[in-house]
PDB file of C-alpha atoms and ligand atoms in Angstrom:
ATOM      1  CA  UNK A  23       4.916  30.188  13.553  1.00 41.00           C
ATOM      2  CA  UNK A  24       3.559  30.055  10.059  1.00 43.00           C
ATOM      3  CA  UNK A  25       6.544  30.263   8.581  1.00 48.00           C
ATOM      4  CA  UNK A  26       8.121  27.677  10.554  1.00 48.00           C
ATOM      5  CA  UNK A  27       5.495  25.604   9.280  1.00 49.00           C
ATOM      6  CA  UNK A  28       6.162  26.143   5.345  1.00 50.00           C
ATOM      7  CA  UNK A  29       9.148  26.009   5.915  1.00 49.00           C
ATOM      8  CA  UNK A  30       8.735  22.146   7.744  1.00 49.00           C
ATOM      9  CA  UNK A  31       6.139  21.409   4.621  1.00 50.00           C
ATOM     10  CA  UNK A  32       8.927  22.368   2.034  1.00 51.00           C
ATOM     11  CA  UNK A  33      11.864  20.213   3.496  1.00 50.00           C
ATOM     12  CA  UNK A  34       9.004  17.586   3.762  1.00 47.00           C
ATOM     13  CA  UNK A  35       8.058  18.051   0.534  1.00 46.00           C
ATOM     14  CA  UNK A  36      11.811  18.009  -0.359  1.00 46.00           C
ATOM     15  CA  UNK A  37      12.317  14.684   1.174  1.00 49.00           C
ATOM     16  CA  UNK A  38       9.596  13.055  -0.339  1.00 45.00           C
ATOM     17  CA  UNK A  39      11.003  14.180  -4.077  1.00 44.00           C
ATOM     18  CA  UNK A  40      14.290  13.166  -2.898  1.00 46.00           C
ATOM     19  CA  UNK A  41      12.716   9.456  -2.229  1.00 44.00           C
ATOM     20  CA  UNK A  42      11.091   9.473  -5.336  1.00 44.00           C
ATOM     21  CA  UNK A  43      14.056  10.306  -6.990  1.00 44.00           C
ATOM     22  CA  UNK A  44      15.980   7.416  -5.817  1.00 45.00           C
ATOM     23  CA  UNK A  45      15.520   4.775  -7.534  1.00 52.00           C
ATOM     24  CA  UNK A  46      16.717   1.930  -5.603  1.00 56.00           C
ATOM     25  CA  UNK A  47      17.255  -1.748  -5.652  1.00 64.00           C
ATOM     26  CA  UNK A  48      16.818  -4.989  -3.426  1.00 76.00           C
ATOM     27  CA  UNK A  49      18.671  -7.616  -5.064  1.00 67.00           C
ATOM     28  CA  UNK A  50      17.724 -11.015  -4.937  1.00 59.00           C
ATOM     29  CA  UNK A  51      17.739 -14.282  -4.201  1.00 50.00           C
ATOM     30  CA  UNK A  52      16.305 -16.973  -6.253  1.00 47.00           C
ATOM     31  CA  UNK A  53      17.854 -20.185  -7.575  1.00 49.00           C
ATOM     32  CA  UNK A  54      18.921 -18.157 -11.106  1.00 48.00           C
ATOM     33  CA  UNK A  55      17.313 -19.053 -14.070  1.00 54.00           C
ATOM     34  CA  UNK A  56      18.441 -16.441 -15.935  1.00 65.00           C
ATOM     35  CA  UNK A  57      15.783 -14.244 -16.037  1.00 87.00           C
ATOM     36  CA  UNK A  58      15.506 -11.467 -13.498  1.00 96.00           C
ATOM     37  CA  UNK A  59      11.881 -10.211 -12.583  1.00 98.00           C
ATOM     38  CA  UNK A  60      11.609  -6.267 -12.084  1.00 98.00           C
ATOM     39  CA  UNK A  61       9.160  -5.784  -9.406  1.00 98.00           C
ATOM     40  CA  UNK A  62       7.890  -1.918  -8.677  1.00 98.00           C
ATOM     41  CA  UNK A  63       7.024  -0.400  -5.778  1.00 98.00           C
ATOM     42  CA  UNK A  64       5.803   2.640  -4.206  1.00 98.00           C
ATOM     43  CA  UNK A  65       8.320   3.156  -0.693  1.00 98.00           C
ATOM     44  CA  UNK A  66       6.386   5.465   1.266  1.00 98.00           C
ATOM     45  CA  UNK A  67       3.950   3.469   2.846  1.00 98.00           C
ATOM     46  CA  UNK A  68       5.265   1.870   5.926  1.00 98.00           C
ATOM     47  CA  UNK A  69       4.701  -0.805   7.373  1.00 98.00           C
ATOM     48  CA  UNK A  70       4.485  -2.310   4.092  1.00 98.00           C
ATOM     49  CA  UNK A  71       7.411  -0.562   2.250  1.00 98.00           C
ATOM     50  CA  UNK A  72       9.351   2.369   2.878  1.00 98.00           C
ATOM     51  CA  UNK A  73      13.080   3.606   3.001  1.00 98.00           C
ATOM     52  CA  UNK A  74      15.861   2.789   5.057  1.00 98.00           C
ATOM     53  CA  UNK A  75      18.676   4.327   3.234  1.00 98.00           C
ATOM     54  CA  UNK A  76      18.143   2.913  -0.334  1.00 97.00           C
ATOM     55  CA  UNK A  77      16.473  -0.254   0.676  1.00 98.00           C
ATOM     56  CA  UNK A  78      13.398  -1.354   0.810  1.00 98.00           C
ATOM     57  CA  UNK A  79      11.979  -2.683   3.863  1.00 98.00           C
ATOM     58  CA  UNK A  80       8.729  -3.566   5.206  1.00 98.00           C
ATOM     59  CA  UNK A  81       6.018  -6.227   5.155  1.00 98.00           C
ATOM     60  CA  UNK A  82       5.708  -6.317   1.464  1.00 99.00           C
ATOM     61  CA  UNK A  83       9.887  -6.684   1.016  1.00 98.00           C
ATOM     62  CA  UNK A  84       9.859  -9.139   3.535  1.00 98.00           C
ATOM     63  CA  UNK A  85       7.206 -11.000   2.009  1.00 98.00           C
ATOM     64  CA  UNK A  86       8.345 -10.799  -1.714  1.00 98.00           C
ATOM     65  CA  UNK A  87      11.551 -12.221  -0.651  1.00 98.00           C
ATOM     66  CA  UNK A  88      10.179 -15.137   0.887  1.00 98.00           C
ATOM     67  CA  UNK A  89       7.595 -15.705  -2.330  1.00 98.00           C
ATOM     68  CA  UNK A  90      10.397 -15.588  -4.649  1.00 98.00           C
ATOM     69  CA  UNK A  91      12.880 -17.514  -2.467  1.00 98.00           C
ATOM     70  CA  UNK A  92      10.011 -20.387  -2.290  1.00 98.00           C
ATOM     71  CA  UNK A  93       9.073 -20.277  -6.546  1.00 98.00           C
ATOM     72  CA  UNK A  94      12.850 -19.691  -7.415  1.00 97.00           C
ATOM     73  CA  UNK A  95      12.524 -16.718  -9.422  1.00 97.00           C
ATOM     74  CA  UNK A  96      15.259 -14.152  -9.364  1.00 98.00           C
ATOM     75  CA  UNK A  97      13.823 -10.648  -8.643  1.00 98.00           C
ATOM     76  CA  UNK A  98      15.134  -7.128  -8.208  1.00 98.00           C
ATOM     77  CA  UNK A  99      12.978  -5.031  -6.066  1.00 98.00           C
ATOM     78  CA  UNK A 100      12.237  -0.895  -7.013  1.00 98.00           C
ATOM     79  CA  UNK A 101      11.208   1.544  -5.331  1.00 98.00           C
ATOM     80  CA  UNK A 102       9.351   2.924  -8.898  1.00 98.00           C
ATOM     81  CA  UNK A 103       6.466   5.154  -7.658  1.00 98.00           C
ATOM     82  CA  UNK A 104       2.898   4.488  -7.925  1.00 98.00           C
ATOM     83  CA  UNK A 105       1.582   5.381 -11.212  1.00 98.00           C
ATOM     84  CA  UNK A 106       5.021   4.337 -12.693  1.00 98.00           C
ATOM     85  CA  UNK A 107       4.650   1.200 -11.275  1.00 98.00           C
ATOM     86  CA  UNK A 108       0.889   0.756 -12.773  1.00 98.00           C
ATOM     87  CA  UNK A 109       1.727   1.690 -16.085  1.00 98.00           C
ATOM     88  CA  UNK A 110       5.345  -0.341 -15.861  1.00 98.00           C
ATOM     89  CA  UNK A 111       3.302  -3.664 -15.241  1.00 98.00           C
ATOM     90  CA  UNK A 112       1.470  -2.753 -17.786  1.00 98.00           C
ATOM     91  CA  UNK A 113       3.577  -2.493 -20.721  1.00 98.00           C
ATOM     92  CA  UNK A 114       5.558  -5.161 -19.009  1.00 98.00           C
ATOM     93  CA  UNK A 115       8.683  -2.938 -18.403  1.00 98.00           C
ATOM     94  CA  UNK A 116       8.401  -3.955 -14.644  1.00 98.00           C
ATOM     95  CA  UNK A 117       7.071  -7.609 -13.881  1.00 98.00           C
ATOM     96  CA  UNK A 118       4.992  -6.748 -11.608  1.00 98.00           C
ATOM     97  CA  UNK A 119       4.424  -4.456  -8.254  1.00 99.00           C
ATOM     98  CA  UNK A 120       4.104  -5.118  -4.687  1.00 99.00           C
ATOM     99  CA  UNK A 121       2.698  -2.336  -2.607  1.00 98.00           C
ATOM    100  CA  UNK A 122      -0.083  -2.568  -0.392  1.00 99.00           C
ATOM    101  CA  UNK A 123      -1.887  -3.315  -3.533  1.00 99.00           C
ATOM    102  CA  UNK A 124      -5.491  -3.772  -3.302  1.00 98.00           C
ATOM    103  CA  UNK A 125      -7.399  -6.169  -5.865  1.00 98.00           C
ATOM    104  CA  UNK A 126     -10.175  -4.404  -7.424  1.00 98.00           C
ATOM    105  CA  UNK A 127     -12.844  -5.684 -10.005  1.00 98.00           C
ATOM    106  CA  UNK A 128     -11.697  -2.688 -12.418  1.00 98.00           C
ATOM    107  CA  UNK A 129      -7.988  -3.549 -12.000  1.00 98.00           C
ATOM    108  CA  UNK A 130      -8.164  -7.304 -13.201  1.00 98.00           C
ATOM    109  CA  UNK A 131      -9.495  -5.583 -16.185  1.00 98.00           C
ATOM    110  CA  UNK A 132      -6.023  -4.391 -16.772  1.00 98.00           C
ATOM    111  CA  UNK A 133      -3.824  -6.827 -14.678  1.00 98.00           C
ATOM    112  CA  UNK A 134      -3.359 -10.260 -13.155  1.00 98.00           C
ATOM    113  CA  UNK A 135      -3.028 -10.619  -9.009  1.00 98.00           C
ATOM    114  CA  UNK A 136      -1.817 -12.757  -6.852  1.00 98.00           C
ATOM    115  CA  UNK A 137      -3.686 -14.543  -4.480  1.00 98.00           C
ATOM    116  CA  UNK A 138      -4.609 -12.568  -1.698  1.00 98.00           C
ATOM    117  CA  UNK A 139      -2.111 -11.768   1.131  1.00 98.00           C
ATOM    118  CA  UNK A 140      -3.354  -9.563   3.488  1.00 98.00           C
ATOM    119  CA  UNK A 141      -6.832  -7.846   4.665  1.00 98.00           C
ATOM    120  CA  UNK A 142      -7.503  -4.410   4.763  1.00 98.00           C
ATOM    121  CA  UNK A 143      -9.952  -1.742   4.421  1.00 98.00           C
ATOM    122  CA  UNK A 144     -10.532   2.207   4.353  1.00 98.00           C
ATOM    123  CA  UNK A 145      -9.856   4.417   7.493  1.00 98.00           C
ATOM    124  CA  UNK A 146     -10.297   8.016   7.687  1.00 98.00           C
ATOM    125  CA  UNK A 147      -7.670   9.829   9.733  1.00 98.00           C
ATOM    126  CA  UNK A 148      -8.455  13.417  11.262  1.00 98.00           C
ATOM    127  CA  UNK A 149      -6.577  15.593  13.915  1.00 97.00           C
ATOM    128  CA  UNK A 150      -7.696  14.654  17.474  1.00 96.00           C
ATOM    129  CA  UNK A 151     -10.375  15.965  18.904  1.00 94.00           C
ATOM    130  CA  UNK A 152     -12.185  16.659  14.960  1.00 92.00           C
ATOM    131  CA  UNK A 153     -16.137  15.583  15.742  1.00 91.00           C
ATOM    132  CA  UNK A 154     -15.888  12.930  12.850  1.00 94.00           C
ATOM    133  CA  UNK A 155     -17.963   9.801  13.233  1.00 95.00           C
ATOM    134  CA  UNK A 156     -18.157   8.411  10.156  1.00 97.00           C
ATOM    135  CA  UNK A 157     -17.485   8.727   6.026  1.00 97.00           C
ATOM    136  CA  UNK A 158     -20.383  11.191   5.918  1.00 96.00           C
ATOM    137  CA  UNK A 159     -18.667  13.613   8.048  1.00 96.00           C
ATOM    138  CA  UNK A 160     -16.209  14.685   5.744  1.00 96.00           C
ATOM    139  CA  UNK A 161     -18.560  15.363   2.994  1.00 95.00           C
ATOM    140  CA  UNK A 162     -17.510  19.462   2.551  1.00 94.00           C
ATOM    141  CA  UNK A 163     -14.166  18.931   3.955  1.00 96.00           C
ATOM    142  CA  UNK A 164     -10.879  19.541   2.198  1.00 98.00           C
ATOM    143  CA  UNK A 165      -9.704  15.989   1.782  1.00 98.00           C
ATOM    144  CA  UNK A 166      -6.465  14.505   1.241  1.00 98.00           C
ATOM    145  CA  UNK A 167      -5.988  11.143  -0.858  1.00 98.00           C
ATOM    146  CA  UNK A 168      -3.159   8.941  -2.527  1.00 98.00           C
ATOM    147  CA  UNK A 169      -3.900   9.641  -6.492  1.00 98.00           C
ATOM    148  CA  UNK A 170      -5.645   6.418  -8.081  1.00 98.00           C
ATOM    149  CA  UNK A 171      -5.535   4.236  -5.018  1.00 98.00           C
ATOM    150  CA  UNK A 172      -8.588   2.323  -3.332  1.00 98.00           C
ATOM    151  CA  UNK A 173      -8.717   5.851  -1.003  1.00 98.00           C
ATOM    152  CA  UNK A 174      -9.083   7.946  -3.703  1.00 98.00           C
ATOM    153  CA  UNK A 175     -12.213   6.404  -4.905  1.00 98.00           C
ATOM    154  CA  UNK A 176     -13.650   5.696  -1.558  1.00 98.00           C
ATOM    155  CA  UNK A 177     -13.370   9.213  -0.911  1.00 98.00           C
ATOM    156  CA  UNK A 178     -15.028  10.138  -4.142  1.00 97.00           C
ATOM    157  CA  UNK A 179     -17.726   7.911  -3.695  1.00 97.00           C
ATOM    158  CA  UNK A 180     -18.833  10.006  -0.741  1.00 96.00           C
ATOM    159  CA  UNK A 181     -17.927  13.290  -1.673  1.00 96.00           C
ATOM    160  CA  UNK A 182     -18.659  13.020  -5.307  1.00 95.00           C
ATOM    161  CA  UNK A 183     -16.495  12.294  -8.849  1.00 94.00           C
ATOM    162  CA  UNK A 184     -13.494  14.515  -8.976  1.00 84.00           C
ATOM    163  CA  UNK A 185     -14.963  16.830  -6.124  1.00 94.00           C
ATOM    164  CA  UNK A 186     -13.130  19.648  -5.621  1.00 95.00           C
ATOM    165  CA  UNK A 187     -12.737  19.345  -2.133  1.00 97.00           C
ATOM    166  CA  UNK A 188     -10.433  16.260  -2.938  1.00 97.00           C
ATOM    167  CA  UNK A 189      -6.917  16.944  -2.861  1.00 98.00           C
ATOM    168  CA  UNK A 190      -4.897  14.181  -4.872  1.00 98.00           C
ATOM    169  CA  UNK A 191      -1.136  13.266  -3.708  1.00 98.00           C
ATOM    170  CA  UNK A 192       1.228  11.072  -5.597  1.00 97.00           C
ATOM    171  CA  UNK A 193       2.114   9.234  -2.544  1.00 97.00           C
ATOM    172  CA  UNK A 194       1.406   7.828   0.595  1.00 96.00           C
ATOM    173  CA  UNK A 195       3.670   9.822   2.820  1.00 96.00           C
ATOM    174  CA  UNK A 196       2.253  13.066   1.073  1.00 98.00           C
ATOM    175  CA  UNK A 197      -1.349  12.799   2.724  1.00 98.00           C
ATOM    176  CA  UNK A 198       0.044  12.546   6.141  1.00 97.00           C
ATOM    177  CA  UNK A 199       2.374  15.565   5.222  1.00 97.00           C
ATOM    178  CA  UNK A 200      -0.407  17.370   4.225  1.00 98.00           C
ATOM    179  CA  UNK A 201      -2.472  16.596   6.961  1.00 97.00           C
ATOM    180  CA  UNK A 202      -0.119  17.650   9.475  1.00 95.00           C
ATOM    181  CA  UNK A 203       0.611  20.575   7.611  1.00 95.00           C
ATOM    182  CA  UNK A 204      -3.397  21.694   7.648  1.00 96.00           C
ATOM    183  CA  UNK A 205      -3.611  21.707   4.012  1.00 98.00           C
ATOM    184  CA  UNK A 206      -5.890  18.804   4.258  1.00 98.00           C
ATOM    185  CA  UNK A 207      -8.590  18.334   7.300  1.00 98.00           C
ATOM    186  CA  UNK A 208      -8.731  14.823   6.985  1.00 98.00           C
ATOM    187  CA  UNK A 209      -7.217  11.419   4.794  1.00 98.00           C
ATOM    188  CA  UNK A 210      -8.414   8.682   3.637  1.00 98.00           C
ATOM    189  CA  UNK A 211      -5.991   5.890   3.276  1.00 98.00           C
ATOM    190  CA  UNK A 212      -5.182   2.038   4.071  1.00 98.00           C
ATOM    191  CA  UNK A 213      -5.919   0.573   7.862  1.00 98.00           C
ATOM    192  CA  UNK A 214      -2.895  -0.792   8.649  1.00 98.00           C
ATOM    193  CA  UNK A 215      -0.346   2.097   7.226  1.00 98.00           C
ATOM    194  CA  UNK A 216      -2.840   4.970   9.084  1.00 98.00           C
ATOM    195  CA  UNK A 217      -2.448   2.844  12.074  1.00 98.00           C
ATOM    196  CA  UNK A 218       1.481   2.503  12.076  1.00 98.00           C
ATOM    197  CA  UNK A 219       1.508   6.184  11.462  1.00 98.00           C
ATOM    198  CA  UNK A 220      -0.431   7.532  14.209  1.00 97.00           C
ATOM    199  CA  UNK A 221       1.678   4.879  16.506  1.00 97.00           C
ATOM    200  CA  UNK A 222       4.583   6.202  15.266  1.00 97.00           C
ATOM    201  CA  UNK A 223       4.122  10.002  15.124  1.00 96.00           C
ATOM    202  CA  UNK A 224       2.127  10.804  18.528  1.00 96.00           C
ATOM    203  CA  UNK A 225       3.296  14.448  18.258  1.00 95.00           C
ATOM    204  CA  UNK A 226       1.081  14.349  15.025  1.00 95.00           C
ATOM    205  CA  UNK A 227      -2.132  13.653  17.644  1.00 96.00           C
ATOM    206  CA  UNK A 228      -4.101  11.953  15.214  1.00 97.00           C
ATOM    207  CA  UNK A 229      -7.259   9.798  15.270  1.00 97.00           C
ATOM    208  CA  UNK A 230      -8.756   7.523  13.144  1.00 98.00           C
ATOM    209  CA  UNK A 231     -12.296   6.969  12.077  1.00 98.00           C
ATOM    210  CA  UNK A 232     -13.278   3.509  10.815  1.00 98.00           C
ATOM    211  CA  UNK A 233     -16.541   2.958   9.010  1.00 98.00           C
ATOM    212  CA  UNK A 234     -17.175  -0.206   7.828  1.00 97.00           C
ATOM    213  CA  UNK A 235     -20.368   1.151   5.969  1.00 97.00           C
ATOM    214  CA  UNK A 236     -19.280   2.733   3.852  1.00 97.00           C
ATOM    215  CA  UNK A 237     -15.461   1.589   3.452  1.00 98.00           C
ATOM    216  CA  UNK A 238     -15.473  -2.372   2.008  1.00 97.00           C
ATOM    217  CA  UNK A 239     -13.040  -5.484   3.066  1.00 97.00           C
ATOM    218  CA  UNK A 240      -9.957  -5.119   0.795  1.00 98.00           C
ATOM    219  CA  UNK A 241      -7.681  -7.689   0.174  1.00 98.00           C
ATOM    220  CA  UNK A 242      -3.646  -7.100  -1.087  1.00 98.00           C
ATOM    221  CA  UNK A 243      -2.292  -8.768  -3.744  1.00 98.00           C
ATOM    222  CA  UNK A 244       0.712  -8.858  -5.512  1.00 98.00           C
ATOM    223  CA  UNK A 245       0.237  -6.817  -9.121  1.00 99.00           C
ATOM    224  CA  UNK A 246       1.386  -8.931 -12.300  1.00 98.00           C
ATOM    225  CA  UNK A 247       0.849  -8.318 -16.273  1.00 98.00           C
ATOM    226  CA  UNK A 248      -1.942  -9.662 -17.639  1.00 98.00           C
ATOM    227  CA  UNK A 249      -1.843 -13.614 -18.208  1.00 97.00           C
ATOM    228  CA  UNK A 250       1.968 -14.047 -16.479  1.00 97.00           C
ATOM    229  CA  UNK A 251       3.523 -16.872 -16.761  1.00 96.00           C
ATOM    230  CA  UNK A 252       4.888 -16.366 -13.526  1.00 97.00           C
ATOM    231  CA  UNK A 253       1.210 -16.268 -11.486  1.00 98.00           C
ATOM    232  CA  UNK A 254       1.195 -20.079 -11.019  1.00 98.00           C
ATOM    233  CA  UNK A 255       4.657 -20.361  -9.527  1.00 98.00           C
ATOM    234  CA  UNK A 256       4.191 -17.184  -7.650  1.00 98.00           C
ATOM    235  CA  UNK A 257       0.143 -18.232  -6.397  1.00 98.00           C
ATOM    236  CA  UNK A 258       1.924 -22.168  -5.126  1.00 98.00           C
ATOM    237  CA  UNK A 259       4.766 -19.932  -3.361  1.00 98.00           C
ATOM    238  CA  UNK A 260       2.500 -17.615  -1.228  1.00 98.00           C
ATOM    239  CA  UNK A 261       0.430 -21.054  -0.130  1.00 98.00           C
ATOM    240  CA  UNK A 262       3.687 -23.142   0.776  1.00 98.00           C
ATOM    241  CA  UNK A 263       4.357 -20.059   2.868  1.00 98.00           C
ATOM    242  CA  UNK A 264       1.178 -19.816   4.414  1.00 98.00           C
ATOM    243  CA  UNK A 265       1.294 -23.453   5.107  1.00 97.00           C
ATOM    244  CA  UNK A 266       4.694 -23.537   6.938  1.00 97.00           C
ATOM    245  CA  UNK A 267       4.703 -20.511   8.516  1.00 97.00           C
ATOM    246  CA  UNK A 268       6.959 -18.144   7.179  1.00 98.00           C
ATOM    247  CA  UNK A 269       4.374 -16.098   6.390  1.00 98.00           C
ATOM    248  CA  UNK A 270       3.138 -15.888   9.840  1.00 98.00           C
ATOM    249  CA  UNK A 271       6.887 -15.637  11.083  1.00 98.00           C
ATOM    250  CA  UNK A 272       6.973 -11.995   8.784  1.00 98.00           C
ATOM    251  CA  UNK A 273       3.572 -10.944   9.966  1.00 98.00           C
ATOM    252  CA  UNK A 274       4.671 -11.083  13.635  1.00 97.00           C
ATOM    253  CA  UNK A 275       7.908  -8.880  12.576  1.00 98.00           C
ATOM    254  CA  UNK A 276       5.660  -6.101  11.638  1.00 98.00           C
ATOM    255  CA  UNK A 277       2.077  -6.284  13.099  1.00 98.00           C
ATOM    256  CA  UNK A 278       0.810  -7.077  16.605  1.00 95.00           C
ATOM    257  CA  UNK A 279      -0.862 -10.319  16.526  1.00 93.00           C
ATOM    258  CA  UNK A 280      -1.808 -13.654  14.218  1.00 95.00           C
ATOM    259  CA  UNK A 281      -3.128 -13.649  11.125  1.00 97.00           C
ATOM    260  CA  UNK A 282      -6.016 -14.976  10.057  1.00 96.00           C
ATOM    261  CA  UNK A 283      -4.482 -17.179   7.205  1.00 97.00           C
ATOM    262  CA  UNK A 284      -7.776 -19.973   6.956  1.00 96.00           C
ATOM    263  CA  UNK A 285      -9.398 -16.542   6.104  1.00 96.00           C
ATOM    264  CA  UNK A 286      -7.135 -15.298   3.447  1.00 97.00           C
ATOM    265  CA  UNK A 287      -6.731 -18.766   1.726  1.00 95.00           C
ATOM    266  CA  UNK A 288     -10.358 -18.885   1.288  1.00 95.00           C
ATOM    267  CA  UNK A 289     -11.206 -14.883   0.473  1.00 96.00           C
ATOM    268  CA  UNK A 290     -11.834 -15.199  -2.955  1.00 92.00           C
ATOM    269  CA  UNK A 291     -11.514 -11.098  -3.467  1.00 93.00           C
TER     270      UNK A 291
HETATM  271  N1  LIG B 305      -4.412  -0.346  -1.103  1.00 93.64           N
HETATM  272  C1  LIG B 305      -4.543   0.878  -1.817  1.00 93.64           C
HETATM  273  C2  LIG B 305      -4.715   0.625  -3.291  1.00 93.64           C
HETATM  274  O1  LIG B 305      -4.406  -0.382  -3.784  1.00 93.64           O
HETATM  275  C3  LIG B 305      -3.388   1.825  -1.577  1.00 93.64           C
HETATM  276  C4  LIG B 305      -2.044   1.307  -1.895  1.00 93.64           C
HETATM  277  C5  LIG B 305      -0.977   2.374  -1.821  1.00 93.64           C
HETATM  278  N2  LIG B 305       0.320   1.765  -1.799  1.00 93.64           N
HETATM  279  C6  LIG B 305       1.468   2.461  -1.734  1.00 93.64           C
HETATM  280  N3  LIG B 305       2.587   1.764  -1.672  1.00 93.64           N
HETATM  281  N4  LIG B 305       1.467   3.752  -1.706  1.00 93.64           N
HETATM  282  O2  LIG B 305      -5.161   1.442  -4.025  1.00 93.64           O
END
């Protein structure tokens, strides 16, 4: 039984390389200006992005495609990696990233966002039956987080800086692997992504553990370099879309439900 398992963690493990490996492309659209925008992206995090062969689909493709479509900007869509895609936008190699992003006070130190484009917040997910009620729970558990995301220092806030008891994955899909596996009792990742994963993998039997005291309102935005020239075009695109419903139109391909678009025009995050 045990080694059935390893052996299910390694081809797991193999898979994910083999995604982050590929490097692949969604071409655009875009009215052709010349320039074409590299955007990064980190593909493991359905609904938002993830692989279907070696394109990316999701909310966030979706969603970029109609922003980019609306400001006229030719774009080419990659499926980068996290941390590549952070220090890409950066040094302006990539153009900017669109991934579930959340916009934090310490990132605009580093980066221009978009306007905000979707709400979210911290979940904690734990095998069924686990008597978790809330963030304090965990403390002196072996957790599992995505490395240098929102979840990663939620968890650290409760369990401490760089606790040892932290476990640090380079990418979404990892912390679920790792959770199924056992090698982590419990993750703490993004609502929405934690929610399409327990839908979608019921043999996994999952739960999930919201705790709004200790887990704040997040909103997504898209990542750009500091002081882009694009952010106007690309801030007018994502209201027009709001405004004539495209934006709902994508939202209803991949969540249950409206969104609240009043309330993300006016979060100011
Ligand atoms: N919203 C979180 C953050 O910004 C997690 C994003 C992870 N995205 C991904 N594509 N893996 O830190």
């Amino acid at each position: 039984m045990k080694s059935v398992k390893k052996l299910m963690a390694a081809a797991g493990l193999v898979s994910v390389l083999f995604l982050s490996a590929c490097i692949s492309n969604n071409e655009s659209s875009g009215s052709g200006e010349g320039e074409k925008l590299t955007i990064g992206t980190e593909a493991t995090f359905a609904p938002f992005e993830s692989m279907e062969g070696d394109k990316i689909v999701g909310f966030d493709a979706d969603l970029l495609d109609a922003i980019m479509k609306e400001a006229g900007i030719d774009y080419e869509f990659q499926n980068t990696g996290w941390d590549p895609m952070l220090v890409g936008v950066d040094d302006e190699t990539l153009q900017g990233g669109m991934a579930g992003i959340t916009i934090t006070d310490e990132r605009k130190e580093t980066y221009d966002f978009s306007s905000p484009y979707f709400e979210a917040t911290q979940v904690i997910a734990v095998p069924e039956g686990t008597d978790i009620q809330s963030g304090e729970d965990i403390k002196g558990m072996r957790i599992g987080v995505q490395n240098g995301t929102t979840g990663d220092e939620a968890a650290q806030k409760l369990v401490g800086e760089n606790s040892s008891d932290l476990s640090k994955y380079d990418s979404s899909a990892a912390t679920m692997m790792a959770l199924q596996n056992g090698d982590v009792e419990a993750v703490v990742t993004d609502i929405a992504v934690a929610q399409h994963y327990v839908k979608n993998n019921p043999d996994a039997n999952l739960t999930l553990i919201e705790d709004e005291d200790n887990f704040e309102q997040e909103y997504y935005g898209m990542l750009l370099p500091k002081d882009s020239e694009h952010k106007e075009k690309i801030d007018e695109a994502i209201q027009a879309i709001m405004e004539n419903g495209t934006y709902e139109e994508i939202y209803q391909e991949w969540f249950e439900g409206t969104p609240d678009i009043e309330a993300l025009e006016s979060a100011q995050p």
